[in-house]
Coordinates of C-alpha atoms in Angstrom, one line a residue:
Chain A
M1 CA 157.3 -16.4 -145.5
R2 CA 156.2 -15.5 -142.0
A3 CA 154.5 -12.4 -143.2
R4 CA 152.6 -14.6 -145.8
G5 CA 151.6 -17.0 -143.0
L6 CA 150.3 -14.1 -140.9
A7 CA 148.4 -12.7 -143.9
V8 CA 146.7 -16.1 -144.6
A9 CA 145.8 -16.5 -140.9
A10 CA 144.3 -13.0 -140.8
L11 CA 142.3 -13.7 -144.0
V12 CA 141.0 -17.0 -142.6
T13 CA 140.0 -15.3 -139.3
A14 CA 138.3 -12.5 -141.2
L15 CA 136.3 -15.0 -143.3
A16 CA 135.3 -17.0 -140.2
V17 CA 134.0 -14.1 -138.2
W18 CA 132.4 -12.2 -141.2
P19 CA 128.8 -13.5 -140.7
W20 CA 128.9 -12.3 -137.0
V21 CA 130.0 -8.8 -137.8
A22 CA 128.5 -8.0 -141.2
P23 CA 124.9 -7.3 -142.1
R24 CA 123.0 -10.0 -143.8
Y25 CA 123.3 -8.5 -147.3
F26 CA 127.1 -8.4 -147.0
V27 CA 127.2 -12.0 -145.9
F28 CA 125.3 -12.8 -149.2
L29 CA 127.7 -10.6 -151.1
A30 CA 130.7 -12.3 -149.7
S31 CA 129.3 -15.7 -150.8
V32 CA 128.9 -14.4 -154.3
I33 CA 132.5 -13.1 -154.2
L34 CA 133.7 -16.5 -153.1
V35 CA 131.7 -18.3 -155.9
N36 CA 133.3 -15.9 -158.4
V37 CA 136.8 -16.6 -156.9
I38 CA 136.3 -20.3 -157.6
V39 CA 135.3 -19.6 -161.2
A40 CA 138.2 -17.2 -161.7
L41 CA 140.6 -19.8 -160.4
G42 CA 139.2 -22.3 -162.8
L43 CA 139.2 -20.0 -165.8
N44 CA 142.7 -18.8 -165.0
L45 CA 143.9 -22.5 -165.0
L46 CA 142.8 -22.6 -168.6
S47 CA 143.4 -19.1 -169.9
G48 CA 146.2 -17.9 -167.7
Y49 CA 148.3 -21.1 -167.7
T50 CA 147.6 -22.8 -171.1
N51 CA 146.7 -19.6 -173.1
Q52 CA 143.2 -20.8 -174.1
L53 CA 140.9 -17.9 -173.6
S54 CA 137.3 -19.0 -173.0
F55 CA 134.3 -16.9 -173.5
G56 CA 132.0 -19.8 -172.7
H57 CA 132.5 -20.3 -169.0
A58 CA 129.0 -19.1 -168.2
G59 CA 128.0 -22.3 -170.0
F60 CA 130.0 -24.5 -167.6
F61 CA 128.8 -22.4 -164.7
A62 CA 125.2 -23.1 -165.8
I63 CA 125.8 -26.8 -166.2
G64 CA 127.1 -27.0 -162.6
A65 CA 124.3 -24.8 -161.2
Y66 CA 121.5 -26.8 -162.9
T67 CA 123.0 -30.1 -162.0
A68 CA 123.1 -29.2 -158.4
A69 CA 119.6 -27.7 -158.5
V70 CA 118.0 -30.7 -160.3
L71 CA 119.8 -33.2 -158.1
T72 CA 118.6 -31.5 -154.9
L73 CA 115.0 -31.3 -156.2
R74 CA 114.9 -35.0 -157.2
A75 CA 116.9 -36.4 -154.3
P76 CA 116.6 -33.9 -151.5
A77 CA 118.5 -36.1 -149.0
T78 CA 121.8 -36.0 -151.0
P79 CA 124.5 -34.5 -148.8
V80 CA 125.6 -31.2 -150.4
V81 CA 129.2 -32.3 -150.7
V82 CA 128.1 -35.2 -153.0
T83 CA 125.9 -32.8 -154.9
L84 CA 128.8 -30.4 -155.5
A85 CA 131.2 -33.1 -156.4
L86 CA 128.7 -34.5 -159.0
A87 CA 128.1 -31.0 -160.4
G88 CA 131.8 -30.6 -160.8
A89 CA 132.3 -34.0 -162.3
L90 CA 129.5 -33.7 -164.8
T91 CA 130.8 -30.3 -165.9
A92 CA 134.3 -31.6 -166.1
A93 CA 133.0 -34.4 -168.4
V94 CA 131.4 -31.9 -170.7
G95 CA 134.5 -29.8 -170.5
L96 CA 136.7 -32.8 -171.6
A97 CA 134.2 -33.8 -174.4
F98 CA 134.4 -30.2 -175.6
G99 CA 138.0 -29.7 -175.0
V100 CA 139.4 -32.6 -177.0
P101 CA 138.1 -31.5 -180.4
C102 CA 139.1 -27.9 -179.5
L103 CA 142.8 -28.9 -179.1
R104 CA 143.4 -28.1 -182.8
L105 CA 142.0 -24.6 -182.4
G106 CA 144.3 -21.7 -181.6
G107 CA 143.8 -18.2 -180.3
L108 CA 140.7 -16.5 -181.6
Y109 CA 139.3 -19.7 -183.1
L110 CA 139.1 -21.3 -179.6
T111 CA 137.6 -18.2 -178.2
M112 CA 134.9 -18.2 -180.8
A113 CA 134.2 -21.9 -180.3
T114 CA 133.8 -21.4 -176.5
L115 CA 131.6 -18.4 -177.2
A116 CA 129.4 -20.6 -179.4
F117 CA 129.4 -23.3 -176.7
G118 CA 128.0 -20.8 -174.2
F119 CA 125.2 -19.9 -176.6
V120 CA 124.3 -23.5 -177.3
I121 CA 124.2 -24.3 -173.5
T122 CA 121.8 -21.4 -172.8
E123 CA 119.5 -22.6 -175.6
A124 CA 119.7 -26.2 -174.4
I125 CA 118.7 -25.1 -170.9
L126 CA 115.7 -23.1 -172.3
N127 CA 114.6 -26.2 -174.2
L128 CA 115.0 -28.9 -171.7
D129 CA 111.8 -27.8 -169.9
A130 CA 111.3 -31.1 -168.2
L131 CA 114.5 -30.8 -166.3
T132 CA 115.2 -27.1 -166.1
N133 CA 111.7 -25.5 -166.2
G134 CA 112.9 -23.5 -169.2
A135 CA 112.5 -19.7 -169.2
D136 CA 110.3 -19.8 -166.0
G137 CA 113.4 -20.6 -163.9
L138 CA 114.0 -23.1 -161.2
R139 CA 113.7 -22.6 -157.5
V140 CA 116.5 -24.3 -155.7
P141 CA 115.7 -26.0 -152.3
A142 CA 118.2 -25.5 -149.4
A143 CA 121.3 -27.6 -149.4
R144 CA 121.4 -30.4 -146.8
L145 CA 124.5 -31.5 -144.8
G146 CA 124.1 -34.4 -142.4
G147 CA 120.4 -33.9 -141.8
V148 CA 120.7 -30.1 -141.4
A149 CA 119.3 -27.8 -144.0
L150 CA 121.6 -24.8 -144.8
S151 CA 118.7 -22.3 -145.1
T152 CA 120.3 -19.2 -143.7
D153 CA 122.7 -16.8 -145.4
A154 CA 125.3 -17.6 -142.8
G155 CA 124.9 -21.3 -143.4
R156 CA 125.3 -20.9 -147.2
Y157 CA 128.2 -18.6 -146.6
Y158 CA 130.1 -21.1 -144.5
L159 CA 129.5 -23.8 -147.1
T160 CA 130.8 -21.5 -149.8
A161 CA 133.8 -20.4 -147.8
A162 CA 134.8 -23.9 -146.9
V163 CA 134.6 -25.1 -150.5
A164 CA 136.5 -22.0 -151.7
A165 CA 139.2 -22.6 -149.1
V166 CA 139.7 -26.1 -150.4
M167 CA 139.7 -25.0 -154.0
V168 CA 142.2 -22.2 -153.4
T169 CA 144.5 -24.5 -151.5
A170 CA 144.3 -27.1 -154.2
A171 CA 145.1 -24.4 -156.9
V172 CA 148.1 -23.1 -154.9
N173 CA 149.5 -26.6 -154.5
L174 CA 148.7 -27.7 -158.0
V175 CA 151.3 -25.2 -159.2
R176 CA 154.0 -27.1 -157.3
T177 CA 153.1 -30.5 -158.8
R178 CA 154.3 -32.1 -162.0
T179 CA 151.0 -31.0 -163.6
G180 CA 151.4 -27.5 -162.4
R181 CA 154.9 -27.3 -163.7
A182 CA 153.7 -28.5 -167.0
F183 CA 151.0 -25.8 -167.1
L184 CA 153.6 -23.2 -166.3
A185 CA 155.9 -24.5 -169.1
I186 CA 153.0 -24.3 -171.5
R187 CA 152.2 -20.8 -170.4
E188 CA 155.8 -19.7 -171.1
S189 CA 156.1 -21.4 -174.4
E190 CA 154.1 -24.1 -175.9
I191 CA 156.8 -25.0 -178.4
A192 CA 159.6 -25.1 -175.8
A193 CA 157.4 -27.2 -173.5
Q194 CA 156.7 -29.7 -176.3
A195 CA 160.4 -29.8 -177.2
S196 CA 161.2 -30.6 -173.5
G197 CA 159.0 -33.6 -173.6
V198 CA 155.8 -32.2 -172.0
P199 CA 152.8 -33.8 -173.6
V200 CA 151.2 -30.5 -174.4
A201 CA 147.9 -31.9 -175.8
A202 CA 147.3 -34.1 -172.8
Y203 CA 147.9 -31.2 -170.4
K204 CA 145.8 -28.8 -172.3
T205 CA 142.9 -31.3 -172.2
L206 CA 143.5 -31.7 -168.5
A207 CA 143.4 -28.0 -168.1
F208 CA 140.0 -27.9 -169.8
G209 CA 138.7 -30.6 -167.5
L210 CA 140.1 -29.0 -164.4
S211 CA 138.8 -25.6 -165.4
A212 CA 135.3 -27.0 -166.1
F213 CA 135.4 -28.9 -162.7
Y214 CA 136.2 -25.7 -160.8
T215 CA 133.5 -23.8 -162.7
G216 CA 130.9 -26.6 -162.2
V217 CA 131.5 -26.7 -158.4
A218 CA 131.2 -22.9 -158.3
G219 CA 128.0 -23.1 -160.3
G220 CA 126.6 -25.6 -157.8
L221 CA 127.4 -23.3 -155.0
F222 CA 125.8 -20.4 -156.9
A223 CA 122.6 -22.3 -157.2
F224 CA 122.3 -22.6 -153.4
V225 CA 123.5 -19.1 -152.7
V226 CA 121.0 -17.3 -154.9
G227 CA 118.3 -19.9 -154.6
F228 CA 116.8 -19.3 -158.0
L229 CA 118.1 -20.1 -161.5
S230 CA 117.0 -18.7 -164.8
P231 CA 118.7 -19.3 -168.2
D232 CA 119.2 -15.6 -168.9
A233 CA 121.5 -15.2 -165.9
F234 CA 124.0 -17.3 -167.8
D235 CA 124.4 -15.2 -170.9
V236 CA 127.5 -14.2 -172.8
F237 CA 127.9 -11.1 -170.6
L238 CA 128.6 -13.4 -167.6
S239 CA 131.3 -15.2 -169.6
V240 CA 132.8 -11.8 -170.4
D241 CA 132.7 -10.8 -166.7
F242 CA 134.6 -13.9 -165.8
V243 CA 137.3 -13.0 -168.4
V244 CA 137.4 -9.5 -167.1
M245 CA 138.0 -10.9 -163.6
I246 CA 141.1 -12.8 -164.6
I247 CA 142.6 -10.2 -166.9
V248 CA 142.0 -7.3 -164.4
G249 CA 143.3 -9.5 -161.6
G250 CA 146.2 -10.9 -163.5
L251 CA 146.5 -13.9 -165.8
G252 CA 148.2 -17.1 -164.6
S253 CA 148.2 -16.1 -160.9
V254 CA 146.1 -17.5 -157.9
P255 CA 146.2 -14.2 -156.0
G256 CA 145.2 -12.5 -159.3
S257 CA 142.1 -14.6 -159.6
I258 CA 141.1 -13.8 -156.0
I259 CA 141.7 -10.1 -156.4
G260 CA 140.1 -9.9 -159.8
A261 CA 136.9 -11.7 -158.7
T262 CA 136.6 -9.6 -155.6
V263 CA 137.2 -6.3 -157.4
V264 CA 134.8 -7.0 -160.3
T265 CA 132.1 -8.4 -158.0
L266 CA 132.3 -5.4 -155.6
L267 CA 132.4 -3.0 -158.5
H268 CA 129.2 -4.5 -160.0
D269 CA 127.5 -4.3 -156.6
G270 CA 128.8 -0.9 -155.6
L271 CA 127.9 0.8 -158.9
A272 CA 124.4 -0.6 -158.8
A273 CA 123.2 2.7 -157.2
F274 CA 124.3 4.6 -160.3
Q275 CA 121.7 2.8 -162.4
N276 CA 122.0 4.0 -166.0
Y277 CA 125.5 5.4 -165.4
R278 CA 126.8 2.0 -164.1
P279 CA 128.1 0.5 -167.4
L280 CA 129.6 3.9 -168.2
I281 CA 131.6 4.0 -165.0
F282 CA 132.4 0.3 -165.1
G283 CA 133.7 0.7 -168.6
A284 CA 135.8 3.7 -167.8
I285 CA 137.3 1.9 -164.8
L286 CA 138.2 -1.1 -167.1
V287 CA 139.9 1.3 -169.6
A288 CA 141.8 3.2 -166.9
C289 CA 142.7 0.0 -165.1
M290 CA 144.3 -1.6 -168.2
L291 CA 146.0 1.7 -169.3
F292 CA 147.6 2.3 -166.0
M293 CA 148.0 -1.3 -164.8
P294 CA 148.9 -3.4 -167.8
G295 CA 149.0 -7.0 -166.8
G296 CA 146.4 -6.5 -164.1
V297 CA 146.3 -5.5 -160.5
T298 CA 148.5 -8.2 -159.2
Q299 CA 151.4 -7.3 -161.4
A300 CA 150.9 -3.6 -160.6
L301 CA 151.0 -4.4 -156.9
G302 CA 154.2 -6.5 -157.4
R303 CA 155.9 -3.6 -159.2
A304 CA 154.9 -1.2 -156.5
A305 CA 156.2 -3.5 -153.8
R306 CA 159.6 -3.9 -155.5
R307 CA 160.0 -0.2 -155.9
Chain B
M1 CA 108.1 -25.1 -199.9
T2 CA 108.4 -23.7 -203.3
A3 CA 111.5 -22.7 -205.2
A4 CA 110.2 -19.2 -205.2
T5 CA 110.0 -19.0 -201.4
L6 CA 113.5 -20.5 -201.2
V7 CA 114.9 -17.8 -203.5
H8 CA 113.2 -15.2 -201.3
V9 CA 114.6 -16.6 -198.1
V10 CA 118.1 -16.9 -199.6
V11 CA 118.1 -13.4 -200.9
S12 CA 117.0 -12.0 -197.5
G13 CA 119.7 -14.2 -196.0
L14 CA 122.3 -12.7 -198.3
A15 CA 121.1 -9.2 -197.1
T16 CA 121.6 -10.2 -193.5
G17 CA 124.9 -11.8 -194.5
S18 CA 126.1 -8.6 -196.2
I19 CA 125.8 -6.8 -192.9
Y20 CA 127.6 -9.5 -191.1
A21 CA 130.3 -9.5 -193.8
L22 CA 130.8 -5.7 -193.4
M23 CA 131.0 -6.1 -189.6
A24 CA 133.5 -9.0 -190.1
L25 CA 135.6 -6.9 -192.5
S26 CA 135.8 -4.0 -190.1
L27 CA 137.0 -6.4 -187.4
V28 CA 139.5 -8.0 -189.7
I29 CA 140.9 -4.6 -190.9
I30 CA 141.8 -3.6 -187.3
Y31 CA 143.0 -7.1 -186.4
N32 CA 145.3 -7.3 -189.4
A33 CA 147.0 -4.1 -188.6
T34 CA 147.1 -4.2 -184.8
R35 CA 146.4 -7.8 -183.8
T36 CA 143.6 -6.4 -181.6
L37 CA 140.1 -7.8 -181.5
N38 CA 137.9 -4.7 -181.3
F39 CA 135.0 -5.5 -179.0
A40 CA 133.7 -1.9 -179.4
Q41 CA 133.2 -2.3 -183.2
G42 CA 129.5 -2.9 -182.8
E43 CA 129.0 0.0 -180.4
M44 CA 131.0 2.3 -182.7
L45 CA 128.6 1.3 -185.5
M46 CA 125.6 2.0 -183.3
V47 CA 126.9 5.4 -182.1
S48 CA 127.8 6.6 -185.6
T49 CA 124.4 5.6 -186.9
F50 CA 122.7 7.5 -184.0
I51 CA 124.8 10.6 -184.8
G52 CA 123.6 10.4 -188.4
W53 CA 120.0 10.0 -187.3
A54 CA 120.2 12.9 -184.9
A55 CA 121.6 15.1 -187.6
H56 CA 118.9 13.8 -190.0
R57 CA 116.2 14.8 -187.5
A58 CA 117.6 18.1 -186.4
F59 CA 118.4 19.5 -189.9
E60 CA 116.0 17.4 -192.0
L61 CA 118.9 16.2 -194.1
P62 CA 118.4 14.0 -197.1
L63 CA 119.3 10.4 -196.5
G64 CA 122.5 10.6 -198.6
V65 CA 123.8 13.4 -196.4
T66 CA 122.8 11.4 -193.3
L67 CA 125.0 8.6 -194.5
V68 CA 127.9 11.0 -195.0
V69 CA 127.4 12.5 -191.5
A70 CA 127.4 9.0 -190.0
V71 CA 130.5 7.9 -191.9
V72 CA 132.4 11.1 -191.0
A73 CA 131.4 10.8 -187.4
A74 CA 132.6 7.2 -187.4
A75 CA 135.9 8.2 -188.9
A76 CA 136.4 10.8 -186.3
M77 CA 135.5 8.4 -183.5
G78 CA 137.8 5.7 -184.9
W79 CA 140.7 8.1 -185.1
L80 CA 140.1 9.5 -181.6
V81 CA 139.8 6.1 -180.0
E82 CA 143.0 4.9 -181.6
R83 CA 145.0 8.0 -180.9
A84 CA 143.7 8.8 -177.4
I85 CA 143.4 5.3 -175.9
I86 CA 144.6 2.3 -177.8
R87 CA 148.0 3.9 -178.7
R88 CA 148.6 4.8 -175.1
A89 CA 148.4 1.1 -174.0
I90 CA 152.0 0.6 -174.8
G91 CA 153.1 -1.9 -172.2
A92 CA 149.7 -3.8 -172.6
T93 CA 149.3 -7.3 -174.0
H94 CA 146.6 -8.2 -176.5
W95 CA 144.4 -9.4 -173.6
D96 CA 144.7 -6.0 -171.9
V97 CA 143.7 -4.2 -175.1
L98 CA 140.8 -6.6 -175.4
I99 CA 139.5 -5.5 -172.0
I100 CA 140.1 -1.8 -173.0
T101 CA 137.9 -2.2 -176.1
L102 CA 135.3 -4.1 -173.9
G103 CA 135.3 -1.2 -171.5
L104 CA 134.9 1.2 -174.4
S105 CA 131.9 -0.8 -175.7
L106 CA 130.2 -0.6 -172.3
M107 CA 130.8 3.1 -172.2
L108 CA 129.5 3.8 -175.7
R109 CA 126.4 1.7 -175.1
A110 CA 125.6 3.4 -171.8
G111 CA 126.4 6.8 -173.3
A112 CA 124.1 6.2 -176.2
G113 CA 121.4 5.1 -173.8
L114 CA 121.8 8.3 -171.8
A115 CA 121.8 10.5 -174.9
W116 CA 119.1 8.8 -176.9
T117 CA 117.4 6.4 -174.4
H118 CA 117.4 2.6 -174.9
D119 CA 114.2 2.6 -177.1
D120 CA 113.9 1.4 -180.6
F121 CA 113.6 4.1 -183.3
P122 CA 112.5 3.8 -186.9
F123 CA 115.2 4.7 -189.4
P124 CA 114.6 6.0 -192.9
S125 CA 115.6 3.6 -195.7
F126 CA 117.1 4.1 -199.1
F127 CA 115.1 1.1 -200.3
D128 CA 111.4 0.0 -200.2
S129 CA 110.6 -2.9 -197.9
R130 CA 107.4 -4.0 -199.7
P131 CA 108.2 -7.0 -201.9
V132 CA 107.9 -6.7 -205.6
A133 CA 107.0 -9.7 -207.8
L134 CA 109.7 -10.7 -210.4
G135 CA 107.9 -13.5 -212.2
P136 CA 107.0 -16.1 -209.6
V137 CA 109.6 -14.8 -207.1
R138 CA 108.8 -12.0 -204.7
L139 CA 111.8 -10.0 -203.5
A140 CA 112.1 -7.1 -201.2
P141 CA 114.0 -4.2 -202.8
V142 CA 115.6 -3.5 -199.4
S143 CA 117.3 -6.9 -199.5
I144 CA 118.7 -6.4 -203.0
G145 CA 119.6 -2.8 -202.1
I146 CA 121.6 -4.0 -199.0
V147 CA 123.4 -6.7 -200.9
G148 CA 124.2 -4.3 -203.8
A149 CA 125.4 -1.5 -201.6
S150 CA 127.6 -3.9 -199.6
L151 CA 129.1 -5.4 -202.7
A152 CA 129.9 -2.0 -204.0
L153 CA 131.6 -1.1 -200.7
M154 CA 133.5 -4.4 -200.8
A155 CA 134.7 -3.7 -204.3
A156 CA 135.8 -0.2 -203.2
L157 CA 137.8 -1.9 -200.3
Y158 CA 139.3 -4.3 -202.8
A159 CA 140.4 -1.5 -204.9
L160 CA 141.8 0.4 -201.9
F161 CA 143.8 -2.7 -200.8
T162 CA 145.1 -3.5 -204.2
W163 CA 145.9 -0.3 -205.9
T164 CA 146.5 2.4 -203.4
R165 CA 149.7 3.2 -201.5
L166 CA 147.8 3.1 -198.2
G167 CA 146.2 -0.2 -199.0
R168 CA 149.5 -1.8 -199.9
A169 CA 151.0 -0.3 -196.7
M170 CA 148.2 -1.9 -194.7
R171 CA 148.7 -5.3 -196.3
A172 CA 152.5 -5.1 -195.7
V173 CA 152.0 -4.3 -192.0
A174 CA 149.5 -7.2 -191.8
Q175 CA 152.2 -9.5 -193.2
N176 CA 155.2 -8.4 -191.2
Q177 CA 155.2 -5.4 -189.1
R178 CA 159.0 -5.1 -188.6
A179 CA 159.8 -5.6 -192.3
A180 CA 157.1 -3.0 -193.2
R181 CA 158.7 -0.5 -190.8
L182 CA 162.1 -1.2 -192.3
M183 CA 160.7 -0.4 -195.7
G184 CA 159.8 3.1 -194.5
I185 CA 156.1 2.5 -193.9
S186 CA 154.8 4.5 -191.0
V187 CA 153.2 1.7 -188.9
E188 CA 151.5 4.2 -186.7
R189 CA 149.8 5.8 -189.7
V190 CA 148.6 2.3 -190.7
Y191 CA 147.2 1.8 -187.2
S192 CA 145.2 5.1 -187.3
S193 CA 144.0 4.4 -190.9
S194 CA 142.9 0.9 -190.0
W195 CA 140.7 2.2 -187.1
V196 CA 139.3 5.0 -189.3
L197 CA 138.6 2.7 -192.2
A198 CA 137.0 0.0 -190.0
A199 CA 134.8 2.6 -188.3
M200 CA 133.7 3.9 -191.7
V201 CA 132.8 0.5 -193.0
G202 CA 130.9 -0.1 -189.8
A203 CA 128.9 3.1 -190.2
V204 CA 127.8 2.2 -193.7
A205 CA 126.7 -1.2 -192.3
G206 CA 124.8 0.6 -189.6
V207 CA 122.9 2.9 -191.9
L208 CA 122.1 0.0 -194.1
V209 CA 120.8 -2.3 -191.4
A210 CA 119.1 0.3 -189.1
P211 CA 115.9 0.5 -191.2
V212 CA 115.5 -3.3 -190.9
V213 CA 116.3 -3.9 -187.3
F214 CA 115.4 -0.4 -185.9
L215 CA 117.9 1.9 -184.5
S216 CA 118.6 1.1 -180.8
S217 CA 121.5 1.1 -178.3
K218 CA 121.4 -2.8 -178.5
M219 CA 122.3 -2.7 -182.2
G220 CA 126.0 -3.1 -181.4
L221 CA 125.5 -6.8 -180.5
V222 CA 125.8 -7.5 -184.2
V223 CA 129.5 -7.6 -183.5
I224 CA 129.1 -11.2 -182.2
N225 CA 127.7 -12.2 -185.6
G226 CA 130.5 -10.3 -187.3
F227 CA 133.0 -12.1 -185.2
T228 CA 131.4 -15.5 -186.0
A229 CA 131.4 -14.7 -189.7
A230 CA 135.1 -13.7 -189.6
V231 CA 136.0 -16.9 -187.8
I232 CA 134.0 -19.1 -190.1
G233 CA 135.8 -17.5 -193.1
G234 CA 139.2 -17.7 -191.4
F235 CA 140.2 -14.7 -189.2
G236 CA 142.4 -12.3 -191.0
S237 CA 141.2 -13.2 -194.5
M238 CA 139.0 -10.6 -196.1
P239 CA 137.4 -12.8 -198.8
G240 CA 136.9 -15.2 -195.9
A241 CA 135.1 -12.6 -193.9
V242 CA 132.7 -11.9 -196.9
L243 CA 132.1 -15.6 -197.4
G244 CA 131.6 -16.3 -193.7
G245 CA 129.1 -13.4 -193.4
M246 CA 127.1 -14.5 -196.4
L247 CA 127.1 -18.1 -195.3
L248 CA 126.0 -17.2 -191.8
G249 CA 123.2 -14.9 -193.0
V250 CA 121.8 -17.6 -195.3
I251 CA 122.0 -20.4 -192.7
E252 CA 120.3 -18.2 -190.1
N253 CA 117.4 -17.4 -192.5
L254 CA 117.1 -21.0 -193.7
A255 CA 117.2 -22.7 -190.4
P256 CA 113.8 -21.7 -189.1
L257 CA 112.2 -23.2 -192.2
Y258 CA 113.5 -26.7 -191.7
L259 CA 114.2 -27.0 -188.0
P260 CA 112.1 -26.9 -184.8
S261 CA 112.0 -23.6 -183.1
G262 CA 113.9 -24.9 -180.1
I263 CA 117.3 -25.2 -181.8
R264 CA 117.1 -22.5 -184.5
Y265 CA 119.1 -20.0 -182.5
S266 CA 121.8 -22.5 -181.9
V267 CA 122.2 -23.3 -185.6
P268 CA 124.8 -20.7 -186.5
F269 CA 126.9 -21.7 -183.6
L270 CA 126.6 -25.4 -184.2
V271 CA 127.6 -24.8 -187.8
L272 CA 130.5 -22.8 -186.6
I273 CA 131.7 -25.5 -184.3
A274 CA 131.3 -28.1 -187.1
I275 CA 133.3 -26.0 -189.5
L276 CA 136.1 -25.4 -187.0
L277 CA 136.3 -29.2 -186.3
V278 CA 137.0 -29.8 -190.0
R279 CA 138.9 -26.7 -190.8
P280 CA 140.5 -25.4 -187.6
A281 CA 141.5 -22.1 -189.2
G282 CA 138.2 -21.4 -190.9
L283 CA 137.2 -21.9 -194.5
L284 CA 139.8 -19.7 -196.2
G285 CA 142.3 -19.2 -193.3
R286 CA 145.7 -20.7 -193.2
V287 CA 147.1 -22.4 -190.1
E288 CA 149.9 -20.2 -188.9
Q289 CA 153.2 -21.9 -188.8
R290 CA 155.1 -20.5 -185.9
K291 CA 158.9 -20.4 -186.1
V292 CA 160.9 -20.8 -182.9

């Protein structure tokens, strides 16, 4: 337990001093990683814990991002905390509205429905020109917090880091609550959970809502971090990337989400120099990773530690 | 809109739908045997079509031989992928294998791009694309040709699954793997055969569709439509895959005629969601009853 406390303290310190020691680009990169960590946490709540694999999280991510952007454009004085909360809440509402009818769908059918959801959202963004500026994209003004505009990379980084810290803490603690235990029970066996009196349908819906909330908040942060939104950034490949993060990291695990999001984001960034060879190398790494570390990096690390 | 135009649009929809159906069938063949969703199916189709085309250009092969080259290349690729990679993922879950096939699809697309660039190439066709008039209706021979060739292939698949030892073994494994093994069926052989068969079906679809959409490294994205078709029909059901594919193709071709351009691309997906709301296991699928 003490070692774990020390590790957390070291991580928090490293996150806090990062903008002072790292070049500007790496501050930006760290913000992107943290945004992806939040999405991976949210997706893992849904896929890892309640076995509902979603290929539509880029859609939720887009809803969050555009909500934050439009809100900041129309009401620039809104504190960023409120903006993010609203982005999360609206996305969660969409997630619930979509999740309830999807309760009947199992396995691949749900996956297909979420995939379709992602496509429909991208088309909707393209067509709602008045709000989203369609295919031309939307420039996002700086976030404001108590009269201060967060217009530097470091400012945006600290905002993202603070929100990510809250979200990670919440996710870690969620597992210890009644809801978290219910999620775990559903992960182990839906039928056994139902037989033990866990209202599976209600908790699966809740997981959809929570997952969408996390992804929406992350989308809002993403809007501020990159400063420009265009619909083609939220295509199916982004959804696939999110799924890759949680499977490579480890399904149903908070450290797994963090590791997966970090590894995949760094790989995408680090391989950019290889240009045309990038997908080739990335694909080969994915294949090798799943062949030699079935269950993801976290499980492999756990096995190595026990040995 | 006249009835003649409608017929024209429906027939070209059926042609598109046949390709989706073949794609859906190849996904279902692998899924039934191994419970794996093969993300790389579209890329395997694309690469085998490219190989056929490269041979066609290098040796000035007739089109029929090109088709054979593509199909043989696909069979070799399917066998290799299953033996060299998929079978080694022993401790892996279905999710892990999904990521493996995703990685493969990225590698194949990038590899094709490096070998043949990411440009579009014209591909020779068995059929003429200029419409001919049949009374008041104008039909493109290429549409009818695609539908006819696909139906012939489907009939061959039906025969294979109904009357041959291998086909029956494959159906047995799909129903109950353990019981099939106890009856002396080599499940491993069924795995390889499924990958080979699915790749071959994909290659035929590739050669049929390449003249229409052009040959390019992006061609593999048709796997998404194939997946949609298979889900609409009920994943795992082969008649369902055909029905879903045809339905999807016709809807996709009809939608632009009646609907504003803004939502036409969403139509297949909205239809899919609507169908799943009413029939959660697709049109011909059965809801699996799980025993505890």
